[in-house]
CSV table of C-alpha atoms and ligand atoms in Angstrom, one decimal:
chain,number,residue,atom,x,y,z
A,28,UNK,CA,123.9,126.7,-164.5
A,29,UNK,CA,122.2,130.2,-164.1
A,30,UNK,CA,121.2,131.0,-160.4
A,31,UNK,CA,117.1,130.5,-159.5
A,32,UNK,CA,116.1,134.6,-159.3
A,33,UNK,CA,114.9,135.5,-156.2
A,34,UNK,CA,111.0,135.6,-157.5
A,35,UNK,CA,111.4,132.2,-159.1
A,36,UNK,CA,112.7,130.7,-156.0
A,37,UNK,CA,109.6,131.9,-154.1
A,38,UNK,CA,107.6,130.5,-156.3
A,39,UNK,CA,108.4,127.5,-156.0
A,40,UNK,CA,108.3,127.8,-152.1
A,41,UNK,CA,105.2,128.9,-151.7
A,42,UNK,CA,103.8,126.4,-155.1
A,43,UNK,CA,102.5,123.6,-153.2
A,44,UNK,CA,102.0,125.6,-149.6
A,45,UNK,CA,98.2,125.6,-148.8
A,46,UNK,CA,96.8,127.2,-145.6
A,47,UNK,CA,96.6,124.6,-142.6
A,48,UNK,CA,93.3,123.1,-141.8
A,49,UNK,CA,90.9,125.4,-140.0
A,50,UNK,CA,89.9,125.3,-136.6
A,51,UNK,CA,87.1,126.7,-134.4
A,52,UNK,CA,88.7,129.1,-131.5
A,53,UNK,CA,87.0,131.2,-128.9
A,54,UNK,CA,86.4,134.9,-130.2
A,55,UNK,CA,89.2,136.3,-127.0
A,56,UNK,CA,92.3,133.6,-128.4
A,57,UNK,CA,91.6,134.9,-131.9
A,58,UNK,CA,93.3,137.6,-132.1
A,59,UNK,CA,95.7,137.8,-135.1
A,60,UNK,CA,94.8,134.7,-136.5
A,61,UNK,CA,93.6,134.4,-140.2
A,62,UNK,CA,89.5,134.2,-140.7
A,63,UNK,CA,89.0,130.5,-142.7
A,64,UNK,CA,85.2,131.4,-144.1
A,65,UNK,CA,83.7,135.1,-144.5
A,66,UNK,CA,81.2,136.4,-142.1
A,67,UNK,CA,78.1,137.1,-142.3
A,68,UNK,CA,76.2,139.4,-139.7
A,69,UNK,CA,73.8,137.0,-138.3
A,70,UNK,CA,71.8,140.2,-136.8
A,71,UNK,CA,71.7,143.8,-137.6
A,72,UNK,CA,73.5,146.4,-135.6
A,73,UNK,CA,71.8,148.9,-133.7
A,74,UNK,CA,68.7,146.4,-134.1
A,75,UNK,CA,65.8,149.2,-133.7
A,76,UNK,CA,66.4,153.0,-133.7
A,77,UNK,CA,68.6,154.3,-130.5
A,78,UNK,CA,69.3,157.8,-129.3
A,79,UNK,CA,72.8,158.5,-129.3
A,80,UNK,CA,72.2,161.2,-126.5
A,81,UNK,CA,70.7,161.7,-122.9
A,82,UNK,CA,67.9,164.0,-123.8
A,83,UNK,CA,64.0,163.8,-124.9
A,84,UNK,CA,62.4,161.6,-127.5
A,85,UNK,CA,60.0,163.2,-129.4
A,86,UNK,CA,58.1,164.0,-133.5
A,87,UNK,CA,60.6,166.1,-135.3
A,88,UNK,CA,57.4,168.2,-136.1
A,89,UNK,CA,56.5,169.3,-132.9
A,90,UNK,CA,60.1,171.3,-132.6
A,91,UNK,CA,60.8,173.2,-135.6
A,92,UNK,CA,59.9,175.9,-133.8
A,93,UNK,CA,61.2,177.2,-130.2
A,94,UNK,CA,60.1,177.4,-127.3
A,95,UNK,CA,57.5,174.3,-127.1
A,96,UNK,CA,56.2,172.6,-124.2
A,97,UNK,CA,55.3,169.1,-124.5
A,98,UNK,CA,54.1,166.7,-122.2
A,99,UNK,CA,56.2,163.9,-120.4
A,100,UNK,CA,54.8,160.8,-120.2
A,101,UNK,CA,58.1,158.2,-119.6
A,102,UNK,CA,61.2,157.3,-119.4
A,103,UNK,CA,63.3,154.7,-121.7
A,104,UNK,CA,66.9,153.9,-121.0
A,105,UNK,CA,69.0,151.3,-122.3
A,106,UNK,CA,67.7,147.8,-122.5
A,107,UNK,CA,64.4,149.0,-121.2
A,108,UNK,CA,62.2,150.5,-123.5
A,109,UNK,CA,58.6,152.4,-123.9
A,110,UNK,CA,56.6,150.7,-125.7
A,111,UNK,CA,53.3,153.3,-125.9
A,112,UNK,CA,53.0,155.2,-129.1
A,113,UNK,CA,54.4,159.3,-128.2
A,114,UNK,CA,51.9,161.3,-129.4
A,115,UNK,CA,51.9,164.9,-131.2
A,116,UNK,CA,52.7,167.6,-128.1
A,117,UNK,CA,54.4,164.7,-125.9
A,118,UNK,CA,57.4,163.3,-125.2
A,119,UNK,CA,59.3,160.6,-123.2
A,120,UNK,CA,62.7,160.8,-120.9
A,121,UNK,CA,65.5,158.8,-123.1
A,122,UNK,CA,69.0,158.1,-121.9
A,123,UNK,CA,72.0,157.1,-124.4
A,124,UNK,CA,71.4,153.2,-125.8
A,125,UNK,CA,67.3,153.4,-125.4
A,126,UNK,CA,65.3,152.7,-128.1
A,127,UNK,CA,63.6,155.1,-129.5
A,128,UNK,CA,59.6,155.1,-128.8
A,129,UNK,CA,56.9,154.5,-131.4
A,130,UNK,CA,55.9,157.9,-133.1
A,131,UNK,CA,59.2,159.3,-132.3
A,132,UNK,CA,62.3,160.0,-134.3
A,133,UNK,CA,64.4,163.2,-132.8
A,134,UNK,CA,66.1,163.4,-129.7
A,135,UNK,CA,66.6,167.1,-127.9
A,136,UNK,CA,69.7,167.0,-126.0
A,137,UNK,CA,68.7,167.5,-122.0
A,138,UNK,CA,71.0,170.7,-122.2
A,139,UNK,CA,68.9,172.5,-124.5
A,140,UNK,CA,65.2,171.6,-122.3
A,141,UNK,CA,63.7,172.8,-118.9
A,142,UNK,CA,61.8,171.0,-116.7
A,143,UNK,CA,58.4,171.9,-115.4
A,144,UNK,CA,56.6,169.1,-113.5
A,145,UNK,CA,55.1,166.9,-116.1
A,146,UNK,CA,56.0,169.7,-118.6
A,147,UNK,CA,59.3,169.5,-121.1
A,148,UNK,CA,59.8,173.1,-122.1
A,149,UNK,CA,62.5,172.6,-125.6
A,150,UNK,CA,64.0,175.7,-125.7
A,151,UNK,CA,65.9,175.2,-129.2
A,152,UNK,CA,64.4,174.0,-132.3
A,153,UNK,CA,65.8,171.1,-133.8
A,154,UNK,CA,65.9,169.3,-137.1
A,155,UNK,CA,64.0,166.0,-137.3
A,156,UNK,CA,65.9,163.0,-136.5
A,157,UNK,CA,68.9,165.0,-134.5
A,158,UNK,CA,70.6,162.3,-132.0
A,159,UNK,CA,69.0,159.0,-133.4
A,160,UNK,CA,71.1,156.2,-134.8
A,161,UNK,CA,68.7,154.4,-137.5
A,162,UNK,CA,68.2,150.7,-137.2
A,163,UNK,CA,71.3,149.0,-139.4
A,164,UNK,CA,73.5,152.1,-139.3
A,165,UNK,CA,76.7,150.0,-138.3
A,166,UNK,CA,75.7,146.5,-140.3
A,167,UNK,CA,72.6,144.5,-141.3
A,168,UNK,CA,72.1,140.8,-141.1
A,169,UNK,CA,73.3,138.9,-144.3
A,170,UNK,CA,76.2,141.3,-144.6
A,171,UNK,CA,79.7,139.9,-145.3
A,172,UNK,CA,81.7,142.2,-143.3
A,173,UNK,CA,85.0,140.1,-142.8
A,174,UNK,CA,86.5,138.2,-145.2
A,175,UNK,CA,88.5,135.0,-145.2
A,176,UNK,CA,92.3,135.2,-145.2
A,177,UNK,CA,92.0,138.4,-142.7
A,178,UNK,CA,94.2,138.8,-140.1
A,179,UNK,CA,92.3,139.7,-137.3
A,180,UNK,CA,92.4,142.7,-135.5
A,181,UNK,CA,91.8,143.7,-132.0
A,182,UNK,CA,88.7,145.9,-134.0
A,183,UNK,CA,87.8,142.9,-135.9
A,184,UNK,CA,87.3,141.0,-132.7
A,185,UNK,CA,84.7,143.3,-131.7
A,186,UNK,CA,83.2,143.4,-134.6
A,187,UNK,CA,82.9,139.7,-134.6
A,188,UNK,CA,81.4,139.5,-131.3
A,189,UNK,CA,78.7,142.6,-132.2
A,190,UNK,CA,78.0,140.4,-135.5
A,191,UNK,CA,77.2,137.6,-132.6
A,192,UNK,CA,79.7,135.3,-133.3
A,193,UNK,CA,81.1,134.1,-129.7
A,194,UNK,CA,84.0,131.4,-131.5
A,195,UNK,CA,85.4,132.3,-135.0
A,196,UNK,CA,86.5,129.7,-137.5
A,197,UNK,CA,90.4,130.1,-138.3
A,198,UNK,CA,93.3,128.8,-139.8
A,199,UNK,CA,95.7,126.5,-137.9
A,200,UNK,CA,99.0,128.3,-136.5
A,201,UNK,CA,101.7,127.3,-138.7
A,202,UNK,CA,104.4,125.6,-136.1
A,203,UNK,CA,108.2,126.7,-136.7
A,204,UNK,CA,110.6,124.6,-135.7
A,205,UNK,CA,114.2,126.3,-136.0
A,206,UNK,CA,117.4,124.5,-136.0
A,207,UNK,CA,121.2,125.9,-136.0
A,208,UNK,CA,124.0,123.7,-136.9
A,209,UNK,CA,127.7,124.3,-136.2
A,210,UNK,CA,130.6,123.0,-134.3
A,211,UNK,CA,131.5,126.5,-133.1
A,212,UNK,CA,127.9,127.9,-131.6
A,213,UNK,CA,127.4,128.1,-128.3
A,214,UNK,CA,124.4,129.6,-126.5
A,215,UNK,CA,123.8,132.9,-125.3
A,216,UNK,CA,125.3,133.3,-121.7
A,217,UNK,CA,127.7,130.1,-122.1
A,218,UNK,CA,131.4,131.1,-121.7
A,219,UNK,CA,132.9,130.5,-126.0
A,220,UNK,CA,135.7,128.3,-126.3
A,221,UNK,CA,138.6,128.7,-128.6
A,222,UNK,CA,136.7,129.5,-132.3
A,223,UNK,CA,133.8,129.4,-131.1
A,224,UNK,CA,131.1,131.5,-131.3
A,225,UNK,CA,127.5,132.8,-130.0
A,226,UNK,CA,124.5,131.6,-131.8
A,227,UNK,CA,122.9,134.3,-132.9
A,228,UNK,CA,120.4,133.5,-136.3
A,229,UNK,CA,117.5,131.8,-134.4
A,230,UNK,CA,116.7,134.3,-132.2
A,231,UNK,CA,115.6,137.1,-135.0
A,232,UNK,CA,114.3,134.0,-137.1
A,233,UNK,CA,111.7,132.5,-134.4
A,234,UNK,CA,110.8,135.9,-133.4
A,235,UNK,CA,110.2,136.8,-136.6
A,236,UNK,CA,107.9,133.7,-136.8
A,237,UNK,CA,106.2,134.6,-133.6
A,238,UNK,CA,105.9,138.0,-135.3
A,239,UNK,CA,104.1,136.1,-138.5
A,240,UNK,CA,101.6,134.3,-136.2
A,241,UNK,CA,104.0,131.2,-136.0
A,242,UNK,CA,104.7,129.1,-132.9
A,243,UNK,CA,107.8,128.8,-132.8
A,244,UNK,CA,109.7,125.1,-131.7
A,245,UNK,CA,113.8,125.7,-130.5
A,246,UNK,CA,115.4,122.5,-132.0
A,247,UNK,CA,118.5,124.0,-130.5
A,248,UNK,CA,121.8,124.0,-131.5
A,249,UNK,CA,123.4,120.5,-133.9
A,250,UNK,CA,126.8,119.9,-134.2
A,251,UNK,CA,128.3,118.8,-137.5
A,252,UNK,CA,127.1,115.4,-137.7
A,253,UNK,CA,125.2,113.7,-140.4
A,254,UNK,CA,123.6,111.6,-137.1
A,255,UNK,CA,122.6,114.1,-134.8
A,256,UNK,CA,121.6,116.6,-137.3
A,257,UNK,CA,119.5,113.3,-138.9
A,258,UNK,CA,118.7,113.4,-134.8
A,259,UNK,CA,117.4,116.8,-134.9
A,260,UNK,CA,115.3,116.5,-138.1
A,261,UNK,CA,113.4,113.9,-136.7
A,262,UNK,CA,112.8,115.7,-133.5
A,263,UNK,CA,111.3,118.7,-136.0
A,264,UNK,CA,108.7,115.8,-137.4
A,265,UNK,CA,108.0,114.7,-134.4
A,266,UNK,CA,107.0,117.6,-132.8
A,267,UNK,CA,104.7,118.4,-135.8
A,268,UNK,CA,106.6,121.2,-137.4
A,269,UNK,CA,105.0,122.6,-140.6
A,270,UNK,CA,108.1,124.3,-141.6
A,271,UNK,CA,111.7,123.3,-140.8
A,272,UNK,CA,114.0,126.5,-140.8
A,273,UNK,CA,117.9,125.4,-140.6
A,274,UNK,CA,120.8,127.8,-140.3
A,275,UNK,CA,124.4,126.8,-141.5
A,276,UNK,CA,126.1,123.9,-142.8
A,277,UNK,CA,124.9,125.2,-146.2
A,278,UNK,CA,128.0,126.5,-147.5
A,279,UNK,CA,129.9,124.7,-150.6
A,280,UNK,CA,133.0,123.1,-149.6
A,281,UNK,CA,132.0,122.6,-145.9
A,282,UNK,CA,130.4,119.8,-144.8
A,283,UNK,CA,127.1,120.4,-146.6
A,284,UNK,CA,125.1,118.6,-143.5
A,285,UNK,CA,122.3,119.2,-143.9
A,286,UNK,CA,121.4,118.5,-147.0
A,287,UNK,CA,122.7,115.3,-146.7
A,288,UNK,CA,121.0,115.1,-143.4
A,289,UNK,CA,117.9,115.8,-145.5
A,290,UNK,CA,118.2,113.4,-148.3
A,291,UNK,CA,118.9,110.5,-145.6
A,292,UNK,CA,115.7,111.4,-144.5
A,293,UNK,CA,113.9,111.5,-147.8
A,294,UNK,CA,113.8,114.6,-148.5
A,295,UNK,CA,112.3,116.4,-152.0
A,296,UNK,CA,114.9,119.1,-152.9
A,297,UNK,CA,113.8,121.8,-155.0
A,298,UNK,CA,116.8,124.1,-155.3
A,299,UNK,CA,120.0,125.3,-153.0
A,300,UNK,CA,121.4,128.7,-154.8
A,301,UNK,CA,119.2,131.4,-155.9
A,302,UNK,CA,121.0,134.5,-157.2
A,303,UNK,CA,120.9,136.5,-154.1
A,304,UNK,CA,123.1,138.7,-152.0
A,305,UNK,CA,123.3,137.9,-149.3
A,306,UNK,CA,122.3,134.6,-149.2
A,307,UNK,CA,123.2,132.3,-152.5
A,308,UNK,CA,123.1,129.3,-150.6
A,309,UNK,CA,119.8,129.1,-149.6
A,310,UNK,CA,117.7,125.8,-150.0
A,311,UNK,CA,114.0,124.8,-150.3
A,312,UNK,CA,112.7,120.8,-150.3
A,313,UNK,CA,109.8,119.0,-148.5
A,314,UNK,CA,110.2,116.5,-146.3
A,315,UNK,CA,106.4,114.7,-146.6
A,316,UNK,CA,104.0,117.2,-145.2
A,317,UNK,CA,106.9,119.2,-143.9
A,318,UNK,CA,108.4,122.3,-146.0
A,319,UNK,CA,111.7,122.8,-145.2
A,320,UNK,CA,114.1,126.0,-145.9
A,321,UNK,CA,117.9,125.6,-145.5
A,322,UNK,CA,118.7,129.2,-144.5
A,323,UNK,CA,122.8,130.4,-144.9
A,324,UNK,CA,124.7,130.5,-141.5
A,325,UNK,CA,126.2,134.2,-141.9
A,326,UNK,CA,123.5,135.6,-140.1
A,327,UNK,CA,122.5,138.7,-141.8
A,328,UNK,CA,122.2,136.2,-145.1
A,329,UNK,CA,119.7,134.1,-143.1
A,330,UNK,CA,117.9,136.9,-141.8
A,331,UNK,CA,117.0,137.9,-145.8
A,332,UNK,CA,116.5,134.8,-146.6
A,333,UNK,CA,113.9,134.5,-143.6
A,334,UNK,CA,112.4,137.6,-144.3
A,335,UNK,CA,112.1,137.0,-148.0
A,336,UNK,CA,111.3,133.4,-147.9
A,337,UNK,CA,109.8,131.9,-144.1
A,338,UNK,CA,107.5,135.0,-143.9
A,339,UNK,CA,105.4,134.5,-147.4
A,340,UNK,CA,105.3,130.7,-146.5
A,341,UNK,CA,104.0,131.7,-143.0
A,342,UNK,CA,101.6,133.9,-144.3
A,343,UNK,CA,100.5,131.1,-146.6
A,344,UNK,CA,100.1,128.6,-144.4
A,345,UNK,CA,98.4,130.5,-141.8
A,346,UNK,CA,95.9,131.7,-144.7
A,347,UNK,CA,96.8,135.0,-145.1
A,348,UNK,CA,96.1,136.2,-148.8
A,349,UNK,CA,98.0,139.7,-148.3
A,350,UNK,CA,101.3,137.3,-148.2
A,351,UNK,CA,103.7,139.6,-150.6
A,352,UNK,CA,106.4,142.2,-149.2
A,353,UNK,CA,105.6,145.2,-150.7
A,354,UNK,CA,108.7,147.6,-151.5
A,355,UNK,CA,108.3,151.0,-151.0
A,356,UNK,CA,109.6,153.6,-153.4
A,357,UNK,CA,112.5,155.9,-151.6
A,358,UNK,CA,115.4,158.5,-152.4
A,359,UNK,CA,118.9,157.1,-152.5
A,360,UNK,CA,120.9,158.8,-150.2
A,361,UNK,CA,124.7,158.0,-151.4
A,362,UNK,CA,125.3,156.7,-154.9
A,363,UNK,CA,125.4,152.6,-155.4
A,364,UNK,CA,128.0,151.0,-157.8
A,365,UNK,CA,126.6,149.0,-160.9
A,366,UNK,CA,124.9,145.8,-159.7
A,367,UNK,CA,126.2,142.0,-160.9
A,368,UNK,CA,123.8,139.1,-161.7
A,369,UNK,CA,122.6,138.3,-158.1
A,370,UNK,CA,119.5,140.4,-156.6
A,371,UNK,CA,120.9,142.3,-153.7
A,372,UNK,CA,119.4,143.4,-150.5
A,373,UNK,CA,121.9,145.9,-148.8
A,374,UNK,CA,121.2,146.9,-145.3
A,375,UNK,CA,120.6,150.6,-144.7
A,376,UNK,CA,119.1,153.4,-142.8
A,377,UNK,CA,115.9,155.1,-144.0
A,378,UNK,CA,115.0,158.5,-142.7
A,379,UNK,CA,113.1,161.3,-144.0
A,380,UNK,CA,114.5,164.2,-145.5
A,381,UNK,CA,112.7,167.9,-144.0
A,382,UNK,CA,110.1,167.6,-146.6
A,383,UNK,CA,109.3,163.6,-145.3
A,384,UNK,CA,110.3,161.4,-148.2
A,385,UNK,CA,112.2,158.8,-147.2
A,386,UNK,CA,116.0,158.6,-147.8
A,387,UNK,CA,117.5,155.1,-148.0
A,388,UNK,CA,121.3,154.8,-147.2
A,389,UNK,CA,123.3,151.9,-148.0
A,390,UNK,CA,125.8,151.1,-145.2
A,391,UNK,CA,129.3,151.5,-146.9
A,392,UNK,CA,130.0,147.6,-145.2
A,393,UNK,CA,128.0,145.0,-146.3
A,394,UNK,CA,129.2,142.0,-145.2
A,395,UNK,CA,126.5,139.0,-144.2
A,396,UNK,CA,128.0,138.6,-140.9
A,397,UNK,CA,127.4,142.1,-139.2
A,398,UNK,CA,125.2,142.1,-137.0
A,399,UNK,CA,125.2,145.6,-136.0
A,400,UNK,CA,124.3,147.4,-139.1
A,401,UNK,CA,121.8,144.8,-139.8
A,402,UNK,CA,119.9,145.7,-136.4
A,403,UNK,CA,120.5,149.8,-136.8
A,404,UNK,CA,119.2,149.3,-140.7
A,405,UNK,CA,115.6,150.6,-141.3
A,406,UNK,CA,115.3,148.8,-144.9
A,407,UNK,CA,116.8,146.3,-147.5
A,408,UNK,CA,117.6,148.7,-150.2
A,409,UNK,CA,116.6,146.2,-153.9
A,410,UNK,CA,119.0,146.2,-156.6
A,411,UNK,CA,118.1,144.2,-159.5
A,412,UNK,CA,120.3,142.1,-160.9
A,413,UNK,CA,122.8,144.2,-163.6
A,414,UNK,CA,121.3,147.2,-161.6
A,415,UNK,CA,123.2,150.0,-163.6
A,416,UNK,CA,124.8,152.3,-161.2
A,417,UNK,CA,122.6,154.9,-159.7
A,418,UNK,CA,123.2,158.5,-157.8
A,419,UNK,CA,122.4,160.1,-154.7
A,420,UNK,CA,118.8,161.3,-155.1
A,421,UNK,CA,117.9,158.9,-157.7
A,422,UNK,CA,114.4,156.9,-157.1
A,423,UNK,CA,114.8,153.0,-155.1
A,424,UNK,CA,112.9,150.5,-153.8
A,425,UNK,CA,113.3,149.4,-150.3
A,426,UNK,CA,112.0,146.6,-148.3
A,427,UNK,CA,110.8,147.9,-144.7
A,428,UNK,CA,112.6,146.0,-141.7
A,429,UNK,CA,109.9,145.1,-139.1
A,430,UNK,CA,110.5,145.2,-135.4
B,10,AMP,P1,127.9,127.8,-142.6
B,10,AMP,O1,126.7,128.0,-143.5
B,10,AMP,O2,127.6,126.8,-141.5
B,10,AMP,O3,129.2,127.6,-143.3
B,10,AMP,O4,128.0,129.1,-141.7
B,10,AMP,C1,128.5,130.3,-142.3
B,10,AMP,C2,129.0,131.3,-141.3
B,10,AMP,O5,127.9,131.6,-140.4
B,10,AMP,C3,130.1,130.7,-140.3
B,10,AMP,O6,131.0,131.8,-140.1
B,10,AMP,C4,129.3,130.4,-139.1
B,10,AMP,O7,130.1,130.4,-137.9
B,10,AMP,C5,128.2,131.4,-139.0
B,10,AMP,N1,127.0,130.8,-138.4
B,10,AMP,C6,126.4,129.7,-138.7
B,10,AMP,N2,125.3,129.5,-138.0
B,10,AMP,C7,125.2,130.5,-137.1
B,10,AMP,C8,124.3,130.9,-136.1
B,10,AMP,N3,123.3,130.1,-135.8
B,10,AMP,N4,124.5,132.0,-135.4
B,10,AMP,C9,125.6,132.8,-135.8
B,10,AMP,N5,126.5,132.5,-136.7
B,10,AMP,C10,126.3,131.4,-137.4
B,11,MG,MG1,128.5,125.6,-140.2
């Protein structure tokens, strides 16, 4: 049976994947959740003319020429403004923020004036309207100025709250729950045993979540066992995980726990090998409302298949609609061998060269369980599948690593 390709694999994860049910959250805990409706500016932004400078209000008319000398006859600052009409030959004191009095519509800057008494001398012309922000310059009401499925930014927050809006209607956090199998992991810190080993995977995987917008739930660590890993799945229901993110017990000829662990719990598979390197054995079901991805134990094969897989889903579920990696086109840096039929992502470093395009260079080892060049590797450099060879300096595509 031909391997799923990588694109048809995500298809199908991300086919019946709709964003989480939307929520209402104060404007300061939204930040870099996804926007569930567009906004509208319910008011318009500045609301009446403003002076953008500490200076003199007065008719553009009365200072095309210089000197002049008008008459004062008050003072507006911000939030407390003039409301008599400025006549031809006067003018009123204005401070940064005030609105701008009726018959006005220039500013002079208090650098270029002189003060006599009652009497403003201007002492540079000016062009009408210098220094005053018009009514609706930044927004008017009825606007749509933020979309839904945006991420929002610490700027978009202010915006937000300008608009008016003091709670913003957003998409649920998708909730991670991560799970490592294996006889042979132990924690971080712990003291290995004979063959055993350090867990590693789920500490890139649920920070990358975190990264996404994710909570992230630590199932911990499962030994081989149909019963506790059956154990640990429920504990991922339970605590209301959207998505279910296992590491290990995936290869062929091992114990293959977990997807039996699955099935005992009902699971839907939709497939187990995509035609990937690294990470062949990588598996995709829902378990009722709960999507589940069976990541590869070698950790730089579940890494990929995190990055390539759990971070569109995420981005999906959050209600993202920017949810694709883009590659980036680059320079090879060393020549690559002819490719076979599986996609592959090898680890390398991406630098510019003195003129700034970016070099990508494949790490001459690439084997799914380093751990070191995966962390020192700027990119995943993409090789098709039957990829013919290519040469130093010949054009790639590469796949950004995030922090
Ligand atoms: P498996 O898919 O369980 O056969 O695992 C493949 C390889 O990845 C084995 O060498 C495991 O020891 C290793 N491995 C599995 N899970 C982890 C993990 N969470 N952290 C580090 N290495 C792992
Ligand atoms: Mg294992």
């Amino acid at each position: 049976m031909a391997l799923l390709s990588v694109a048809d694999a995500l298809a199908q994860v991300l086919q019946d994947a709709t964003p989480l049910l939307p929520e209402n959250l104060p404007l300061a805990d939204a930040h870099g959740r996804v926007l569930a409706a567009d906004l509208t500016a319910t008011r318009t932004q500045p609301p009446a003319a403003l002076s953008a400078m500490d200076g003199y209000a007065l008719r553009g008319a009365d200072v095309a020429t210089a000197p002049v000398r008008l008459k004062l006859i008050g003072e507006v600052a911000a939030g407390h403004p003039f409301d008599r009409p400025v006549g031809a030959g006067e003018t009123a004191r204005i401070f940064t923020g005030g609105v701008m009095p009726p018959g006005t519509d220039t500013v002079v800057i208090q650098e270029n004036t002189a003060r006599e008494d009652d009497i403003v001398v201007i002492n540079q012309a000016s062009a009408s309207g210098r220094h005053v922000r018009k009514a609706g310059l930044d927004f008017t009401a009825g606007e749509v100025l933020l979309t839904r499925g945006r991420q929002l930014t610490a700027r978009d927050l202010a915006l937000a709250a300008a608009m008016n809006y003091p709670t913003l209607p957003v998409y649920r956090k998708p909730r991670v729950a991560m799970l490592a199998t294996g006889d042979e992991l132990v924690p971080p810190g712990t003291t290995p045993g004979p063959g055993e080993i350090v867990y590693s995977n789920g500490y890139a995987i649920m920070a990358m979540a975190r990264g996404e917008g994710a909570e992230a739930i630590d199932l911990g660590i499962a030994p081989d066992r149909v019963l506790e890993t059956v154990a640990a799945i429920r504990r991922a229901r339970d605590s209301g995980a959207d998505i279910l993110v296992t590491s290990g017990g995936a290869s062929v000829g091992e114990y293959d726990l977990v997807q039996r662990a699955l099935a005992a719990e009902g699971m839907a598979l939709s497939f187990w090998r995509i035609a990937m390197r690294p990470g062949r054995p990588m598996m995709h079901g829902r378990l009722g409302a709960m999507h589940v991805l069976g990541l590869p134990g070698n950790p730089v094969s579940a890494y990929a298949c995190a990055f390539l897989f759990l971070i569109p889903l995420i981005r999906r579920l959050a209600g993202r609609t920017d949810i694709d990696h883009q590659p980036e086109r680059a320079i090879l840096g060393a020549d690559l061998p002819a490719n076979d039929e599986r996609a592959d992502y090898l680890r390398g470093a991406l630098d510019p060269r003195p003129d700034g395009a970016p070099v990508a260079t494949a790490f001459p080892v690439q084997d799914s369980s380093m751990l070191t060049p995966l962390a020192r590797a700027g990119c995943l450099i993409l090789r098709a599948p039957h990829a013919p060879a290519a040469r130093a300096g010949d054009a790639c595509s590469v796949l950004k690593l995030g922090v």
